[in-house]
Every structure is written in structure tokens, then in C-alpha cells.
Amino acid sequence: MNLILLGPPGAGKGTQARMLAESHGLVQLSTGDMLRAAVAAGTEIGIQAKETMERGELVSDDIVIGIISERIDDPDCADGFLLDGFPRTLAQAEALDEILTQKNKKLDAVIEIRVDDEQLVGRIAGRFTCAKCGEGYHDTFRRPERDGICDKCGGSEFSRRKDDNEETVRSRLQAYHAQTVPLIGYYGESGKLKSVDGMLDIESVNRQIEEALAGL
Ligand code: ADP
Ligand code: AMP
């Protein structure tokens, strides 16, 4: 099964992607994670993307299309993948269609997670991640069971993203509304779109997605 998770920053795409990756044996492909890794490693792509990401704007279509096109060829993607944060523009969506056709793969569904902007600001401001395994947490909505210890791997170091500050969040939301929202119409027309209410708690959102997938 090949899926896209669509939604604004902070909607819960990464959270749900990790849950679905585990329950369905899919590989999570997050362009945000890949770009952050490139920035940390100081690669050519990382150098090109760093400042754009810090401003909360979208990096160029060519860069992310190139990254995804290569990654989808890896053997671990053969049994299914979950795109998290890609595509984010119509040009990326059209390129993805071409890539999938060329590689003889198909898209099964696009899950749109709907959350109001005001809720997103609070979600992003409270977000932190296990530095060892990448598990996602929130100061209020999803704390580790034992304070300071990751539920998944027992790690005790956590990190917060540099772009998770209020000013950058506003430009990321602007980019979402201007450049990514048109994809809802694009995938609506293709009949692949399944929208879920992302304002509910993490488990309830997960249940809605599982129900949508069961109906495929
Ligand atoms: P995205 O990948 O869409 O940017 P995340 O999955 O990182 O979003 O979620 C953003 C923050 O909100 C995280 O701190 C996460 O723990 C929290 N979160 C995710 N889903 C929910 C939810 N349904 N209700 C409350 N908080 C949530
Ligand atoms: P995310 O982790 O999905 O919130 O992405 C973090 C940042 O990476 C975004 O604000 C963009 O600057 C960049 N980015 C991630 N995915 C894409 C994409 N598909 N297209 C353009 N920029 C992206």
C-alpha cells in the first residue's frame, strides 16, 4: 500500500505516519526529516535548503522531487511507503504521478488530516522528539510515560526543531495555505482523497485513518 499524508505543519502527519508504518509495515518517507538530515550532514542539498527551512518557506521542487524519486527506488519501499510532507505543491504532485507511472507503482490513498490554524500553533510550540529514535512527543498532549525517558527506546535526550518557533510557524502556515491546499482539490478529483478530523486526540485520529484504509 502506498499512501500520502496531507495536512498543515503540526497536524499530526509524523505521529500518524509512525503508527501506520508500524501497523501496516510501511516505510515512512518524510521529506522534512530527510532535509534536516542533509542540513546536519552539511551535504550540498543541506547547504542549499538550510536558510529556506529556517525562514519557514518551501525548498525548491527540484530538490525534493529528486530526493523522493531516488528514495522510492530503495528495496525497502517495494512493500509500501507512506509519504509524510510530500508532495506540497501541484508541481510536486504532478511529478510524483509521473515517477509512480515510470516505476510501475500506484497510489492507494491520500489521507488529509484537518486541523485549525490556532490549534497548530500550540501543537508546534510544544513539540519535542527523542534524539535517539525520533519518537515524537508534546509538552501537553503526549508526554513520555516517565518524564525524561523515551517510551520507545529508553533514550534520555530530546530535541526541539529550530523552525518550531511562533514566527516561522506563521510563514509555514502561509506556505501551506498558498501552495499545498490546492492539492486537496487535485486528489479530490482523482477519487483518492480521504479526509479525517485531526482536532481529536491521537488515538481517535488513528482510528479514523484505519477505518478509511479498511474501506479501500
Ligand atoms: P506534523 O508531522 O504534521 O508536523 P506532528 O506529528 O509532529 O505533526 O505533531 C505535532 C505535535 O502535535 C507533536 O508534538 C505531537 O505529539 C502532537 N500531536 C499530534 N497529533 C495530535 C493530536 N491528535 N492531538 C494533540 N496533539 C497531537
Ligand atoms: P516538515 O518537517 O514537513 O515540517 O518540513 C520542514 C521544512 O522542510 C519545511 O518548512 C520546508 O522548508 C522543507 N520541506 C519539507 N518537505 C518539503 C516539500 N515537500 N517541499 C518543499 N519544502 C519541504
PDB file of C-alpha atoms and ligand atoms in Angstrom:
ATOM      1  CA  MET A   1       0.000   0.000   0.000  1.00  0.00           C
ATOM      2  CA  ASN A   2       1.333   3.449  -0.963  1.00  0.00           C
ATOM      3  CA  LEU A   3      -0.108   6.438   0.890  1.00  0.00           C
ATOM      4  CA  ILE A   4       0.246  10.198   1.190  1.00  0.00           C
ATOM      5  CA  LEU A   5      -0.394  12.017   4.474  1.00  0.00           C
ATOM      6  CA  LEU A   6      -1.509  15.550   3.689  1.00  0.00           C
ATOM      7  CA  GLY A   7      -2.041  18.346   6.181  1.00  0.00           C
ATOM      8  CA  PRO A   8      -0.608  21.549   7.638  1.00  0.00           C
ATOM      9  CA  PRO A   9       2.533  21.634   9.796  1.00  0.00           C
ATOM     10  CA  GLY A  10       1.702  20.250  13.229  1.00  0.00           C
ATOM     11  CA  ALA A  11      -1.421  18.387  12.042  1.00  0.00           C
ATOM     12  CA  GLY A  12      -0.033  15.074  13.250  1.00  0.00           C
ATOM     13  CA  LYS A  13       1.326  13.633   9.990  1.00  0.00           C
ATOM     14  CA  GLY A  14       4.551  12.362  11.548  1.00  0.00           C
ATOM     15  CA  THR A  15       2.730  10.984  14.596  1.00  0.00           C
ATOM     16  CA  GLN A  16       0.210   9.090  12.480  1.00  0.00           C
ATOM     17  CA  ALA A  17       2.861   8.045   9.941  1.00  0.00           C
ATOM     18  CA  ARG A  18       4.885   6.287  12.645  1.00  0.00           C
ATOM     19  CA  MET A  19       1.768   4.490  13.903  1.00  0.00           C
ATOM     20  CA  LEU A  20       0.718   3.406  10.390  1.00  0.00           C
ATOM     21  CA  ALA A  21       4.255   2.389   9.460  1.00  0.00           C
ATOM     22  CA  GLU A  22       4.212   0.013  12.417  1.00  0.00           C
ATOM     23  CA  SER A  23       0.679  -1.346  11.963  1.00  0.00           C
ATOM     24  CA  HIS A  24       0.933  -1.825   8.171  1.00  0.00           C
ATOM     25  CA  GLY A  25       4.650  -2.479   7.660  1.00  0.00           C
ATOM     26  CA  LEU A  26       5.111   0.653   5.557  1.00  0.00           C
ATOM     27  CA  VAL A  27       8.216   2.803   5.215  1.00  0.00           C
ATOM     28  CA  GLN A  28       7.777   6.412   6.356  1.00  0.00           C
ATOM     29  CA  LEU A  29       9.252   8.876   3.854  1.00  0.00           C
ATOM     30  CA  SER A  30       9.401  12.331   5.431  1.00  0.00           C
ATOM     31  CA  THR A  31      10.996  14.962   3.219  1.00  0.00           C
ATOM     32  CA  GLY A  32      11.309  17.212   6.298  1.00  0.00           C
ATOM     33  CA  ASP A  33      13.354  14.527   8.127  1.00  0.00           C
ATOM     34  CA  MET A  34      15.471  13.881   5.022  1.00  0.00           C
ATOM     35  CA  LEU A  35      16.197  17.589   4.573  1.00  0.00           C
ATOM     36  CA  ARG A  36      17.068  18.025   8.276  1.00  0.00           C
ATOM     37  CA  ALA A  37      19.463  15.069   7.982  1.00  0.00           C
ATOM     38  CA  ALA A  38      21.044  16.703   4.905  1.00  0.00           C
ATOM     39  CA  VAL A  39      21.434  20.001   6.801  1.00  0.00           C
ATOM     40  CA  ALA A  40      23.004  18.203   9.789  1.00  0.00           C
ATOM     41  CA  ALA A  41      25.408  16.316   7.499  1.00  0.00           C
ATOM     42  CA  GLY A  42      26.312  19.507   5.614  1.00  0.00           C
ATOM     43  CA  THR A  43      25.666  17.958   2.174  1.00  0.00           C
ATOM     44  CA  GLU A  44      25.201  20.106  -0.947  1.00  0.00           C
ATOM     45  CA  ILE A  45      21.402  19.753  -0.641  1.00  0.00           C
ATOM     46  CA  GLY A  46      21.560  20.611   3.062  1.00  0.00           C
ATOM     47  CA  ILE A  47      23.548  23.774   2.351  1.00  0.00           C
ATOM     48  CA  GLN A  48      21.021  24.815  -0.298  1.00  0.00           C
ATOM     49  CA  ALA A  49      17.964  24.083   1.897  1.00  0.00           C
ATOM     50  CA  LYS A  50      19.082  25.351   5.321  1.00  0.00           C
ATOM     51  CA  GLU A  51      18.135  29.024   5.169  1.00  0.00           C
ATOM     52  CA  THR A  52      14.865  28.417   3.321  1.00  0.00           C
ATOM     53  CA  MET A  53      13.819  25.944   6.014  1.00  0.00           C
ATOM     54  CA  GLU A  54      14.767  28.357   8.773  1.00  0.00           C
ATOM     55  CA  ARG A  55      12.533  31.000   7.159  1.00  0.00           C
ATOM     56  CA  GLY A  56       9.644  28.521   7.047  1.00  0.00           C
ATOM     57  CA  GLU A  57       9.439  28.583   3.252  1.00  0.00           C
ATOM     58  CA  LEU A  58       9.345  25.639   0.885  1.00  0.00           C
ATOM     59  CA  VAL A  59      12.608  24.433  -0.626  1.00  0.00           C
ATOM     60  CA  SER A  60      12.677  24.089  -4.407  1.00  0.00           C
ATOM     61  CA  ASP A  61      10.544  21.468  -6.117  1.00  0.00           C
ATOM     62  CA  ASP A  62      13.592  20.086  -7.935  1.00  0.00           C
ATOM     63  CA  ILE A  63      15.377  19.271  -4.681  1.00  0.00           C
ATOM     64  CA  VAL A  64      12.516  17.400  -3.013  1.00  0.00           C
ATOM     65  CA  ILE A  65      11.368  15.652  -6.191  1.00  0.00           C
ATOM     66  CA  GLY A  66      14.940  14.415  -6.691  1.00  0.00           C
ATOM     67  CA  ILE A  67      15.171  13.147  -3.107  1.00  0.00           C
ATOM     68  CA  ILE A  68      11.859  11.268  -3.270  1.00  0.00           C
ATOM     69  CA  SER A  69      12.438   9.849  -6.740  1.00  0.00           C
ATOM     70  CA  GLU A  70      15.713   8.264  -5.587  1.00  0.00           C
ATOM     71  CA  ARG A  71      14.412   7.076  -2.224  1.00  0.00           C
ATOM     72  CA  ILE A  72      11.358   5.308  -3.703  1.00  0.00           C
ATOM     73  CA  ASP A  73      13.754   3.056  -5.651  1.00  0.00           C
ATOM     74  CA  ASP A  74      15.237   1.624  -2.459  1.00  0.00           C
ATOM     75  CA  PRO A  75      14.273  -2.028  -1.880  1.00  0.00           C
ATOM     76  CA  ASP A  76      12.585  -1.290   1.479  1.00  0.00           C
ATOM     77  CA  CYS A  77       9.921   0.756  -0.359  1.00  0.00           C
ATOM     78  CA  ALA A  78       8.839  -2.206  -2.505  1.00  0.00           C
ATOM     79  CA  ASP A  79       6.201  -3.362   0.005  1.00  0.00           C
ATOM     80  CA  GLY A  80       4.685   0.058   0.523  1.00  0.00           C
ATOM     81  CA  PHE A  81       5.513   3.573   1.653  1.00  0.00           C
ATOM     82  CA  LEU A  82       3.914   6.485   3.357  1.00  0.00           C
ATOM     83  CA  LEU A  83       4.761   9.980   2.140  1.00  0.00           C
ATOM     84  CA  ASP A  84       4.816  12.499   5.003  1.00  0.00           C
ATOM     85  CA  GLY A  85       5.243  16.144   3.965  1.00  0.00           C
ATOM     86  CA  PHE A  86       5.475  15.402   0.233  1.00  0.00           C
ATOM     87  CA  PRO A  87       4.010  16.494  -2.155  1.00  0.00           C
ATOM     88  CA  ARG A  88       3.489  20.099  -1.024  1.00  0.00           C
ATOM     89  CA  THR A  89       2.954  21.861  -4.379  1.00  0.00           C
ATOM     90  CA  LEU A  90       1.000  20.984  -7.523  1.00  0.00           C
ATOM     91  CA  ALA A  91       4.292  20.634  -9.415  1.00  0.00           C
ATOM     92  CA  GLN A  92       5.442  18.057  -6.833  1.00  0.00           C
ATOM     93  CA  ALA A  93       2.116  16.179  -7.095  1.00  0.00           C
ATOM     94  CA  GLU A  94       2.361  16.041 -10.889  1.00  0.00           C
ATOM     95  CA  ALA A  95       5.989  14.926 -10.710  1.00  0.00           C
ATOM     96  CA  LEU A  96       5.015  12.206  -8.234  1.00  0.00           C
ATOM     97  CA  ASP A  97       2.348  10.913 -10.636  1.00  0.00           C
ATOM     98  CA  GLU A  98       4.990  10.661 -13.354  1.00  0.00           C
ATOM     99  CA  ILE A  99       7.522   8.996 -11.057  1.00  0.00           C
ATOM    100  CA  LEU A 100       4.986   6.388  -9.947  1.00  0.00           C
ATOM    101  CA  THR A 101       3.898   5.663 -13.520  1.00  0.00           C
ATOM    102  CA  GLN A 102       7.533   5.271 -14.621  1.00  0.00           C
ATOM    103  CA  LYS A 103       8.279   2.932 -11.745  1.00  0.00           C
ATOM    104  CA  ASN A 104       5.067   0.968 -12.269  1.00  0.00           C
ATOM    105  CA  LYS A 105       3.714   1.832  -8.824  1.00  0.00           C
ATOM    106  CA  LYS A 106       0.389   3.309  -7.773  1.00  0.00           C
ATOM    107  CA  LEU A 107      -1.029   5.498  -5.076  1.00  0.00           C
ATOM    108  CA  ASP A 108      -3.725   3.886  -2.938  1.00  0.00           C
ATOM    109  CA  ALA A 109      -4.987   6.847  -0.911  1.00  0.00           C
ATOM    110  CA  VAL A 110      -4.275  10.384   0.218  1.00  0.00           C
ATOM    111  CA  ILE A 111      -5.191  10.954   3.864  1.00  0.00           C
ATOM    112  CA  GLU A 112      -5.910  14.600   4.645  1.00  0.00           C
ATOM    113  CA  ILE A 113      -5.619  15.485   8.361  1.00  0.00           C
ATOM    114  CA  ARG A 114      -7.714  18.599   9.076  1.00  0.00           C
ATOM    115  CA  VAL A 115      -6.725  20.882  11.963  1.00  0.00           C
ATOM    116  CA  ASP A 116      -7.496  24.590  12.618  1.00  0.00           C
ATOM    117  CA  ASP A 117      -4.568  27.027  12.440  1.00  0.00           C
ATOM    118  CA  GLU A 118      -4.907  28.134  16.074  1.00  0.00           C
ATOM    119  CA  GLN A 119      -4.549  24.553  17.309  1.00  0.00           C
ATOM    120  CA  LEU A 120      -1.482  24.075  15.089  1.00  0.00           C
ATOM    121  CA  VAL A 121       0.481  26.867  16.713  1.00  0.00           C
ATOM    122  CA  GLY A 122       0.083  25.213  20.142  1.00  0.00           C
ATOM    123  CA  ARG A 123       0.954  21.782  18.795  1.00  0.00           C
ATOM    124  CA  ILE A 124       4.137  23.017  17.167  1.00  0.00           C
ATOM    125  CA  ALA A 125       5.226  25.126  20.143  1.00  0.00           C
ATOM    126  CA  GLY A 126       5.027  22.053  22.435  1.00  0.00           C
ATOM    127  CA  ARG A 127       6.600  19.523  20.084  1.00  0.00           C
ATOM    128  CA  PHE A 128       9.792  17.630  21.003  1.00  0.00           C
ATOM    129  CA  THR A 129      11.445  14.487  19.720  1.00  0.00           C
ATOM    130  CA  CYS A 130      13.627  11.703  21.081  1.00  0.00           C
ATOM    131  CA  ALA A 131      17.132  12.462  19.810  1.00  0.00           C
ATOM    132  CA  LYS A 132      17.932   8.732  19.564  1.00  0.00           C
ATOM    133  CA  CYS A 133      14.908   7.166  17.801  1.00  0.00           C
ATOM    134  CA  GLY A 134      12.893  10.173  16.573  1.00  0.00           C
ATOM    135  CA  GLU A 135       9.718   9.345  18.519  1.00  0.00           C
ATOM    136  CA  GLY A 136       7.521  12.448  18.729  1.00  0.00           C
ATOM    137  CA  TYR A 137       6.135  13.970  21.945  1.00  0.00           C
ATOM    138  CA  HIS A 138       4.263  17.038  23.142  1.00  0.00           C
ATOM    139  CA  ASP A 139       4.554  19.053  26.373  1.00  0.00           C
ATOM    140  CA  THR A 140       0.794  18.741  26.983  1.00  0.00           C
ATOM    141  CA  PHE A 141      -0.765  16.243  24.579  1.00  0.00           C
ATOM    142  CA  ARG A 142       1.766  13.421  24.539  1.00  0.00           C
ATOM    143  CA  ARG A 143       4.267  13.321  27.363  1.00  0.00           C
ATOM    144  CA  PRO A 144       6.565  10.303  27.829  1.00  0.00           C
ATOM    145  CA  GLU A 145       5.169   7.883  30.441  1.00  0.00           C
ATOM    146  CA  ARG A 146       8.244   8.546  32.602  1.00  0.00           C
ATOM    147  CA  ASP A 147       9.454  12.138  32.486  1.00  0.00           C
ATOM    148  CA  GLY A 148      12.700  12.478  30.544  1.00  0.00           C
ATOM    149  CA  ILE A 149      12.711   8.871  29.227  1.00  0.00           C
ATOM    150  CA  CYS A 150      11.578   7.921  25.705  1.00  0.00           C
ATOM    151  CA  ASP A 151       8.749   5.320  25.794  1.00  0.00           C
ATOM    152  CA  LYS A 152      10.064   3.662  22.635  1.00  0.00           C
ATOM    153  CA  CYS A 153      13.828   3.347  23.098  1.00  0.00           C
ATOM    154  CA  GLY A 154      14.592   4.451  26.654  1.00  0.00           C
ATOM    155  CA  GLY A 155      16.680   7.377  25.372  1.00  0.00           C
ATOM    156  CA  SER A 156      17.046  10.364  27.670  1.00  0.00           C
ATOM    157  CA  GLU A 157      17.947  13.113  25.204  1.00  0.00           C
ATOM    158  CA  PHE A 158      15.297  15.101  23.406  1.00  0.00           C
ATOM    159  CA  SER A 159      15.459  17.844  20.795  1.00  0.00           C
ATOM    160  CA  ARG A 160      13.285  20.677  19.565  1.00  0.00           C
ATOM    161  CA  ARG A 161      13.268  21.853  15.964  1.00  0.00           C
ATOM    162  CA  LYS A 162      14.825  25.207  15.176  1.00  0.00           C
ATOM    163  CA  ASP A 163      11.857  26.125  12.933  1.00  0.00           C
ATOM    164  CA  ASP A 164       9.281  25.358  15.652  1.00  0.00           C
ATOM    165  CA  ASN A 165       9.057  28.984  16.805  1.00  0.00           C
ATOM    166  CA  GLU A 166       5.993  31.189  16.511  1.00  0.00           C
ATOM    167  CA  GLU A 167       7.320  33.474  13.764  1.00  0.00           C
ATOM    168  CA  THR A 168       8.433  30.632  11.486  1.00  0.00           C
ATOM    169  CA  VAL A 169       5.220  28.714  12.171  1.00  0.00           C
ATOM    170  CA  ARG A 170       3.242  31.628  10.715  1.00  0.00           C
ATOM    171  CA  SER A 171       5.196  31.534   7.454  1.00  0.00           C
ATOM    172  CA  ARG A 172       4.951  27.733   7.320  1.00  0.00           C
ATOM    173  CA  LEU A 173       1.160  28.020   7.664  1.00  0.00           C
ATOM    174  CA  GLN A 174       1.112  30.685   4.967  1.00  0.00           C
ATOM    175  CA  ALA A 175       3.096  28.400   2.656  1.00  0.00           C
ATOM    176  CA  TYR A 176       0.627  25.589   3.405  1.00  0.00           C
ATOM    177  CA  HIS A 177      -2.432  27.671   2.530  1.00  0.00           C
ATOM    178  CA  ALA A 178      -0.901  29.212  -0.595  1.00  0.00           C
ATOM    179  CA  GLN A 179       0.953  26.231  -2.057  1.00  0.00           C
ATOM    180  CA  THR A 180      -0.322  22.976  -0.540  1.00  0.00           C
ATOM    181  CA  VAL A 181      -4.099  23.445  -0.095  1.00  0.00           C
ATOM    182  CA  PRO A 182      -4.653  23.190  -3.906  1.00  0.00           C
ATOM    183  CA  LEU A 183      -3.597  19.531  -3.603  1.00  0.00           C
ATOM    184  CA  ILE A 184      -6.837  18.789  -1.742  1.00  0.00           C
ATOM    185  CA  GLY A 185      -8.759  19.594  -4.958  1.00  0.00           C
ATOM    186  CA  TYR A 186      -6.194  17.740  -7.086  1.00  0.00           C
ATOM    187  CA  TYR A 187      -6.515  14.490  -5.130  1.00  0.00           C
ATOM    188  CA  GLY A 188     -10.261  15.023  -4.583  1.00  0.00           C
ATOM    189  CA  GLU A 189     -10.723  14.857  -8.346  1.00  0.00           C
ATOM    190  CA  SER A 190      -8.677  11.678  -8.567  1.00  0.00           C
ATOM    191  CA  GLY A 191     -11.031   9.995  -6.063  1.00  0.00           C
ATOM    192  CA  LYS A 192      -8.115   9.094  -3.760  1.00  0.00           C
ATOM    193  CA  LEU A 193      -8.756  11.682  -1.023  1.00  0.00           C
ATOM    194  CA  LYS A 194      -9.878  10.574   2.470  1.00  0.00           C
ATOM    195  CA  SER A 195     -10.273  13.422   4.978  1.00  0.00           C
ATOM    196  CA  VAL A 196     -10.164  12.882   8.739  1.00  0.00           C
ATOM    197  CA  ASP A 197     -10.828  15.189  11.703  1.00  0.00           C
ATOM    198  CA  GLY A 198      -7.370  15.918  13.110  1.00  0.00           C
ATOM    199  CA  MET A 199      -8.705  18.020  16.001  1.00  0.00           C
ATOM    200  CA  LEU A 200      -9.413  14.865  18.026  1.00  0.00           C
ATOM    201  CA  ASP A 201      -6.863  13.052  20.209  1.00  0.00           C
ATOM    202  CA  ILE A 202      -4.082  10.967  18.636  1.00  0.00           C
ATOM    203  CA  GLU A 203      -5.847   7.582  19.087  1.00  0.00           C
ATOM    204  CA  SER A 204      -9.134   8.868  17.626  1.00  0.00           C
ATOM    205  CA  VAL A 205      -7.382  10.288  14.579  1.00  0.00           C
ATOM    206  CA  ASN A 206      -5.620   6.961  14.128  1.00  0.00           C
ATOM    207  CA  ARG A 207      -8.945   5.089  14.310  1.00  0.00           C
ATOM    208  CA  GLN A 208     -10.459   7.287  11.587  1.00  0.00           C
ATOM    209  CA  ILE A 209      -7.484   6.635   9.320  1.00  0.00           C
ATOM    210  CA  GLU A 210      -7.606   2.871   9.923  1.00  0.00           C
ATOM    211  CA  GLU A 211     -11.329   2.919   9.074  1.00  0.00           C
ATOM    212  CA  ALA A 212     -10.644   4.827   5.856  1.00  0.00           C
ATOM    213  CA  LEU A 213      -7.931   2.318   4.902  1.00  0.00           C
ATOM    214  CA  ALA A 214     -10.153  -0.656   5.713  1.00  0.00           C
ATOM    215  CA  GLY A 215     -12.628   0.647   3.131  1.00  0.00           C
ATOM    216  CA  LEU A 216     -10.068   0.664   0.299  1.00  0.00           C
TER     217      LEU A 216
HETATM  218  P1  ADP B   1       3.388  17.089  11.606  1.00  0.00           P
HETATM  219  O1  ADP B   1       4.253  15.894  11.257  1.00  0.00           O
HETATM  220  O2  ADP B   1       2.097  17.107  10.821  1.00  0.00           O
HETATM  221  O3  ADP B   1       4.115  18.405  11.503  1.00  0.00           O
HETATM  222  P2  ADP B   1       3.489  16.003  14.334  1.00  0.00           P
HETATM  223  O4  ADP B   1       3.055  14.581  14.121  1.00  0.00           O
HETATM  224  O5  ADP B   1       4.932  16.250  14.585  1.00  0.00           O
HETATM  225  O6  ADP B   1       2.947  16.941  13.126  1.00  0.00           O
HETATM  226  O7  ADP B   1       2.607  16.593  15.537  1.00  0.00           O
HETATM  227  C1  ADP B   1       2.846  17.920  16.036  1.00  0.00           C
HETATM  228  C2  ADP B   1       2.769  17.906  17.568  1.00  0.00           C
HETATM  229  O8  ADP B   1       1.422  17.687  17.981  1.00  0.00           O
HETATM  230  C3  ADP B   1       3.598  16.806  18.224  1.00  0.00           C
HETATM  231  O9  ADP B   1       4.150  17.326  19.420  1.00  0.00           O
HETATM  232  C4  ADP B   1       2.578  15.683  18.504  1.00  0.00           C
HETATM  233  O10 ADP B   1       2.946  14.929  19.665  1.00  0.00           O
HETATM  234  C5  ADP B   1       1.307  16.476  18.739  1.00  0.00           C
HETATM  235  N1  ADP B   1       0.097  15.814  18.198  1.00  0.00           N
HETATM  236  C6  ADP B   1      -0.006  15.030  17.097  1.00  0.00           C
HETATM  237  N2  ADP B   1      -1.285  14.633  16.904  1.00  0.00           N
HETATM  238  C7  ADP B   1      -2.013  15.193  17.909  1.00  0.00           C
HETATM  239  C8  ADP B   1      -3.400  15.165  18.273  1.00  0.00           C
HETATM  240  N3  ADP B   1      -4.296  14.494  17.547  1.00  0.00           N
HETATM  241  N4  ADP B   1      -3.781  15.852  19.369  1.00  0.00           N
HETATM  242  C9  ADP B   1      -2.863  16.553  20.111  1.00  0.00           C
HETATM  243  N5  ADP B   1      -1.553  16.621  19.826  1.00  0.00           N
HETATM  244  C10 ADP B   1      -1.125  15.950  18.739  1.00  0.00           C
HETATM  245  P1  AMP B   2       8.327  19.339   7.868  1.00  0.00           P
HETATM  246  O1  AMP B   2       9.261  18.505   8.674  1.00  0.00           O
HETATM  247  O2  AMP B   2       7.471  18.522   6.939  1.00  0.00           O
HETATM  248  O3  AMP B   2       7.524  20.293   8.717  1.00  0.00           O
HETATM  249  O4  AMP B   2       9.244  20.225   6.898  1.00  0.00           O
HETATM  250  C1  AMP B   2      10.178  21.150   7.413  1.00  0.00           C
HETATM  251  C2  AMP B   2      10.644  22.099   6.312  1.00  0.00           C
HETATM  252  O5  AMP B   2      11.311  21.336   5.284  1.00  0.00           O
HETATM  253  C3  AMP B   2       9.534  22.856   5.580  1.00  0.00           C
HETATM  254  O6  AMP B   2       9.134  24.049   6.246  1.00  0.00           O
HETATM  255  C4  AMP B   2      10.218  23.139   4.238  1.00  0.00           C
HETATM  256  O7  AMP B   2      11.137  24.209   4.336  1.00  0.00           O
HETATM  257  C5  AMP B   2      11.015  21.862   3.991  1.00  0.00           C
HETATM  258  N1  AMP B   2      10.233  20.836   3.254  1.00  0.00           N
HETATM  259  C6  AMP B   2       9.865  19.614   3.698  1.00  0.00           C
HETATM  260  N2  AMP B   2       9.184  18.942   2.764  1.00  0.00           N
HETATM  261  C7  AMP B   2       9.097  19.767   1.694  1.00  0.00           C
HETATM  262  C8  AMP B   2       8.492  19.671   0.408  1.00  0.00           C
HETATM  263  N3  AMP B   2       7.831  18.568   0.020  1.00  0.00           N
HETATM  264  N4  AMP B   2       8.614  20.730  -0.440  1.00  0.00           N
HETATM  265  C9  AMP B   2       9.288  21.835  -0.082  1.00  0.00           C
HETATM  266  N5  AMP B   2       9.863  22.006   1.104  1.00  0.00           N
HETATM  267  C10 AMP B   2       9.782  20.981   2.007  1.00  0.00           C
END
